[in-house]
Short mmCIF file of C-alpha atoms and ligand atoms in Angstrom, two decimals:
data_model
loop_
_atom_site.label_atom_id
_atom_site.label_comp_id
_atom_site.label_asym_id
_atom_site.label_seq_id
_atom_site.Cartn_x
_atom_site.Cartn_y
_atom_site.Cartn_z
CA MET A 858 12.08 18.25 9.17
CA PHE A 859 12.34 17.49 5.49
CA ILE A 860 9.39 18.46 4.35
CA SER A 861 7.84 17.59 0.34
CA GLU A 862 4.67 19.18 0.31
CA ILE A 863 1.59 20.91 2.75
CA TYR A 864 -1.69 21.41 0.41
CA GLN A 865 -5.02 21.63 1.53
CA SER A 866 -7.26 19.09 -0.19
CA ASN A 867 -10.27 15.75 0.33
CA GLN A 868 -9.52 13.15 1.91
CA GLY A 869 -9.23 10.43 -0.73
CA GLU A 870 -8.45 7.38 0.86
CA GLY A 871 -10.37 5.26 3.62
CA GLN A 872 -12.67 5.98 6.26
CA LEU A 873 -12.59 9.64 6.29
CA THR A 874 -12.95 9.45 2.05
CA GLY A 875 -14.49 13.26 1.58
CA THR A 876 -13.17 14.90 4.74
CA PRO A 877 -11.33 18.67 4.10
CA SER A 878 -7.94 17.98 4.79
CA VAL A 879 -4.77 19.89 4.64
CA PHE A 880 -1.34 17.03 4.21
CA LEU A 881 1.65 17.45 5.59
CA ARG A 882 3.84 15.30 3.33
CA THR A 883 7.72 14.83 5.16
CA SER A 884 9.94 13.77 2.18
CA GLY A 885 11.73 10.47 2.37
CA CYS A 886 10.79 6.96 3.07
CA ASN A 887 12.50 3.42 4.06
CA LEU A 888 11.13 1.91 2.04
CA ARG A 889 10.68 1.78 -2.44
CA CYS A 890 7.54 0.33 -3.91
CA GLY A 891 7.38 -0.49 -7.43
CA PHE A 892 4.16 0.97 -7.57
CA CYS A 893 5.23 4.20 -5.29
CA ASP A 894 3.12 6.85 -6.63
CA THR A 895 5.12 9.63 -4.13
CA PRO A 896 8.69 8.94 -6.26
CA PHE A 897 9.15 12.74 -4.92
CA ALA A 898 9.93 11.45 -1.48
CA SER A 899 10.77 7.84 -1.67
CA TRP A 900 13.29 7.14 -4.57
CA HIS A 901 14.29 10.49 -5.17
CA PRO A 902 13.23 12.77 -1.98
CA GLU A 903 12.61 16.70 -2.54
CA GLY A 904 11.49 19.19 0.11
CA GLN A 905 12.94 21.43 2.57
CA MET A 906 14.36 21.27 5.46
CA LEU A 907 11.93 22.97 8.52
CA GLY A 908 11.38 23.45 11.85
CA ILE A 909 8.42 22.59 13.70
CA ASP A 910 7.40 26.00 14.10
CA ALA A 911 7.71 27.00 10.60
CA ILE A 912 5.79 24.26 9.92
CA LEU A 913 2.95 24.73 11.43
CA ASP A 914 2.43 28.52 11.04
CA GLN A 915 2.10 27.32 7.09
CA LEU A 916 0.14 24.72 7.87
CA ILE A 917 -2.47 26.93 10.19
CA GLN A 918 -2.49 29.48 7.53
CA ILE A 919 -3.40 26.78 4.75
CA ALA A 920 -5.62 24.67 6.59
CA ASN A 921 -7.94 28.04 6.78
CA GLY A 922 -9.76 26.69 9.33
CA ILE A 923 -10.04 23.10 8.30
CA ARG A 924 -9.72 20.36 11.36
CA HIS A 925 -8.39 17.74 10.25
CA VAL A 926 -4.14 17.17 9.18
CA VAL A 927 -2.90 13.68 7.16
CA ILE A 928 0.32 13.43 8.33
CA THR A 929 1.64 10.93 5.29
CA GLY A 930 4.71 10.72 2.95
CA GLY A 931 7.53 8.78 2.32
CA GLU A 932 7.58 7.37 5.20
CA PRO A 933 5.95 9.77 7.93
CA MET A 934 7.09 7.88 11.21
CA LEU A 935 10.93 8.02 10.02
CA PRO A 936 11.58 11.47 11.25
CA ASP A 937 12.42 11.82 15.02
CA GLU A 938 10.33 15.33 15.43
CA ILE A 939 7.02 13.39 14.24
CA ASN A 940 6.53 12.70 17.90
CA LEU A 941 6.44 16.79 18.71
CA LEU A 942 4.81 17.44 15.45
CA CYS A 943 1.86 15.69 16.67
CA GLU A 944 1.98 16.31 20.25
CA ARG A 945 1.52 20.27 18.85
CA LEU A 946 -0.86 19.88 16.12
CA GLY A 947 -3.09 17.50 19.34
CA ALA A 948 -2.59 20.90 21.51
CA ALA A 949 -4.08 22.89 18.31
CA ASP A 950 -6.80 20.90 18.27
CA PHE A 951 -6.05 19.20 15.54
CA HIS A 952 -7.73 15.49 14.32
CA ILE A 953 -4.41 13.64 13.38
CA THR A 954 -4.45 11.69 10.42
CA MET A 955 -1.40 8.70 9.59
CA GLU A 956 -0.62 6.96 6.80
CA THR A 957 1.82 4.84 7.29
CA ALA A 958 3.95 1.62 6.12
CA GLY A 959 3.36 0.46 9.49
CA THR A 960 7.45 -0.54 9.97
CA ILE A 961 8.21 1.93 12.40
CA TYR A 962 6.27 2.05 15.90
CA ARG A 963 6.47 5.05 17.34
CA ARG A 964 3.88 6.09 20.92
CA LEU A 965 2.44 9.37 19.46
CA ASN A 966 -0.80 11.68 19.30
CA CYS A 967 -3.19 10.94 16.61
CA ASP A 968 -6.51 10.25 15.90
CA LEU A 969 -6.38 7.60 13.08
CA MET A 970 -3.35 5.23 12.33
CA SER A 971 -3.96 4.58 8.69
CA ILE A 972 -1.55 1.53 8.50
CA SER A 973 -0.85 0.21 4.98
CA PRO A 974 1.54 -3.04 4.59
CA LYS A 975 3.06 -3.93 1.55
CA LEU A 976 3.33 -6.96 -0.03
CA SER A 977 5.10 -9.04 -2.36
CA ASN A 978 3.29 -6.98 -5.53
CA SER A 979 5.56 -3.58 -4.13
CA THR A 980 8.53 -5.41 -3.98
CA PRO A 981 10.86 -3.17 -6.63
CA THR A 982 12.61 -5.06 -10.12
CA ALA A 983 16.38 -5.63 -9.42
CA GLU A 984 16.91 -3.70 -12.77
CA ARG A 985 15.46 0.13 -11.23
CA ALA A 986 16.19 -0.35 -7.28
CA GLY A 987 20.04 -2.41 -7.12
CA ARG A 988 20.62 -2.72 -3.91
CA TRP A 989 17.08 -1.20 -2.34
CA ARG A 990 15.19 -4.21 -3.59
CA GLN A 991 16.66 -6.62 -0.53
CA LYS A 992 16.46 -3.78 2.04
CA HIS A 993 12.30 -3.37 0.87
CA GLU A 994 12.11 -6.32 1.26
CA GLN A 995 13.89 -6.98 4.22
CA GLN A 996 12.15 -4.10 5.87
CA ARG A 997 8.50 -4.02 4.67
CA TYR A 998 6.87 -7.16 6.41
CA ARG A 999 6.53 -6.12 10.22
CA PRO A 1000 3.58 -7.90 11.59
CA LYS A 1001 4.37 -7.20 15.14
CA ILE A 1002 4.94 -4.00 15.00
CA VAL A 1003 1.33 -3.54 13.21
CA SER A 1004 -0.04 -5.32 16.05
CA GLN A 1005 1.00 -3.34 18.33
CA MET A 1006 -0.33 -0.10 16.06
CA ILE A 1007 -3.61 -1.94 16.28
CA ALA A 1008 -3.86 -2.34 19.87
CA GLU A 1009 -2.68 1.24 20.89
CA TYR A 1010 -4.81 2.81 18.05
CA ASP A 1011 -7.75 4.01 16.74
CA TYR A 1012 -7.10 2.27 13.07
CA GLN A 1013 -7.81 1.08 9.71
CA LEU A 1014 -5.73 -1.60 7.59
CA LYS A 1015 -4.98 -0.59 4.03
CA PHE A 1016 -3.56 -3.55 1.49
CA VAL A 1017 -3.06 -2.23 -2.21
CA VAL A 1018 -4.11 -5.17 -4.40
CA ALA A 1019 -3.13 -5.70 -7.85
CA GLU A 1020 -4.67 -9.02 -8.60
CA PRO A 1021 -7.05 -11.26 -7.20
CA SER A 1022 -4.01 -14.01 -6.13
CA ASP A 1023 -3.08 -10.88 -3.78
CA LEU A 1024 -5.67 -11.95 -1.33
CA HIS A 1025 -3.84 -15.44 -0.07
CA GLU A 1026 -0.98 -13.25 0.52
CA ILE A 1027 -3.60 -10.61 2.34
CA LYS A 1028 -4.66 -13.97 4.80
CA VAL A 1029 -1.66 -14.47 5.35
CA TYR A 1030 -0.58 -11.51 6.92
CA LEU A 1031 -3.59 -11.26 8.78
CA ALA A 1032 -2.86 -14.23 10.69
CA ASP A 1033 0.32 -13.38 12.54
CA LEU A 1034 -1.44 -10.24 13.29
CA ASN A 1035 -2.29 -11.01 16.81
CA ASP A 1036 -5.71 -9.41 16.92
CA TYR A 1037 -7.77 -7.17 14.16
CA SER A 1038 -11.81 -6.45 13.21
CA PRO A 1039 -12.35 -7.50 9.22
CA GLY A 1040 -14.13 -4.03 9.11
CA ARG A 1041 -11.05 -2.52 9.47
CA VAL A 1042 -9.44 -3.93 6.43
CA MET A 1043 -9.70 -2.22 3.61
CA LEU A 1044 -8.58 -3.52 -0.30
CA MET A 1045 -8.22 -0.74 -2.32
CA PRO A 1046 -7.28 -1.24 -5.75
CA GLU A 1047 -3.81 -0.36 -7.18
CA GLY A 1048 -3.33 2.32 -10.13
CA VAL A 1049 -2.92 5.85 -10.43
CA ASP A 1050 -4.83 6.09 -13.54
CA ARG A 1051 -9.42 6.44 -13.44
CA LYS A 1052 -9.57 3.54 -16.28
CA THR A 1053 -6.96 1.46 -14.12
CA LEU A 1054 -8.72 1.53 -11.18
CA THR A 1055 -11.98 0.77 -12.26
CA GLN A 1056 -11.09 -2.12 -13.51
CA ARG A 1057 -9.92 -3.63 -10.62
CA ALA A 1058 -13.07 -2.49 -7.92
CA SER A 1059 -15.02 -4.20 -11.21
CA TRP A 1060 -13.94 -7.56 -8.95
CA LEU A 1061 -12.88 -5.90 -6.02
CA GLU A 1062 -15.12 -5.27 -4.28
CA GLN A 1063 -17.21 -8.28 -4.98
CA ILE A 1064 -13.72 -10.06 -3.09
CA CYS A 1065 -14.35 -7.73 0.11
CA GLN A 1066 -18.17 -8.50 -0.12
CA GLN A 1067 -17.40 -12.33 0.54
CA GLU A 1068 -14.96 -11.37 2.59
CA GLY A 1069 -16.47 -8.64 5.30
CA PHE A 1070 -13.29 -6.62 4.21
CA THR A 1071 -14.47 -2.92 3.80
CA PHE A 1072 -13.33 -2.00 -0.13
CA CYS A 1073 -11.20 1.67 -0.60
CA GLN A 1074 -11.00 3.58 -3.51
CA ARG A 1075 -8.96 6.08 -4.32
CA ALA A 1076 -11.38 8.77 -4.53
CA HIS A 1077 -8.81 11.62 -4.86
CA ILE A 1078 -7.97 10.11 -8.27
CA PHE A 1079 -11.38 10.36 -10.03
CA TRP A 1080 -11.57 13.81 -8.70
CA TYR A 1081 -8.03 15.66 -9.79
CA GLY A 1082 -6.21 12.51 -11.21
CA ASN A 1083 -2.79 12.05 -10.34
CA LYS A 1084 -1.86 15.42 -10.03
CA ARG A 1085 0.68 16.52 -7.36
CA GLY A 1086 -0.68 18.37 -4.44
CA THR A 1087 -4.10 16.74 -3.80
S1 SF4 B 261 5.75 2.69 1.22
FE1 SF4 B 261 4.56 4.37 0.07
S2 SF4 B 261 5.89 6.77 0.18
FE2 SF4 B 261 7.21 4.93 0.42
S3 SF4 B 261 8.19 3.58 -1.57
FE3 SF4 B 261 6.01 2.87 -0.55
S4 SF4 B 261 4.33 3.78 -1.30
FE4 SF4 B 261 6.51 5.01 -1.30
#
């Protein structure tokens, strides 16, 4: 598998916020979000090819007793080897969170499917993305796949919100799902600095209260800044 990085930190987003975790970041993505904060795993994939045994060796060493693994990317559901990796991690008694954009379905061993469907605010400019703009638009919207994940996994549904007007699109998206629990819908401000996240939280928390959704801050930006390996 093409691996961008493996590191230990605290989960900064979602229902396990604050949980000490080992992060395994796969490199490569089928989308090109304009706001992507890990371009080294999507727009310009970097990393090294590692076999499953080598990944597990490194991960167990870095974990040093930590039991939570967060598999992220890029898009970690892309490589076929992800099924075997999750099987091996499960056999080693790790709790697995999968951070995915919800565009690719796989049946695999996962304790928490953390699905972050991409809205139109993710669409990159034609100047920056070229033909990837159209590919992104063709691939980002997959409510049937997200519905299947919701039916089969313990899940959280995280939407990245840049403007209050994004709420309308989120409601349209949710209406296209077979089923979901509003309490598992998390709205997260878009941003990679504390000032932007704080400003957007000022209206987003209120929207969450009104709609019965869960507000989700990007806590790792407050703890560490927008730094690689955190
Ligand atoms: S899906 Fe995630 S990793 Fe891929 S381009 Fe979008 S934000 Fe970046």
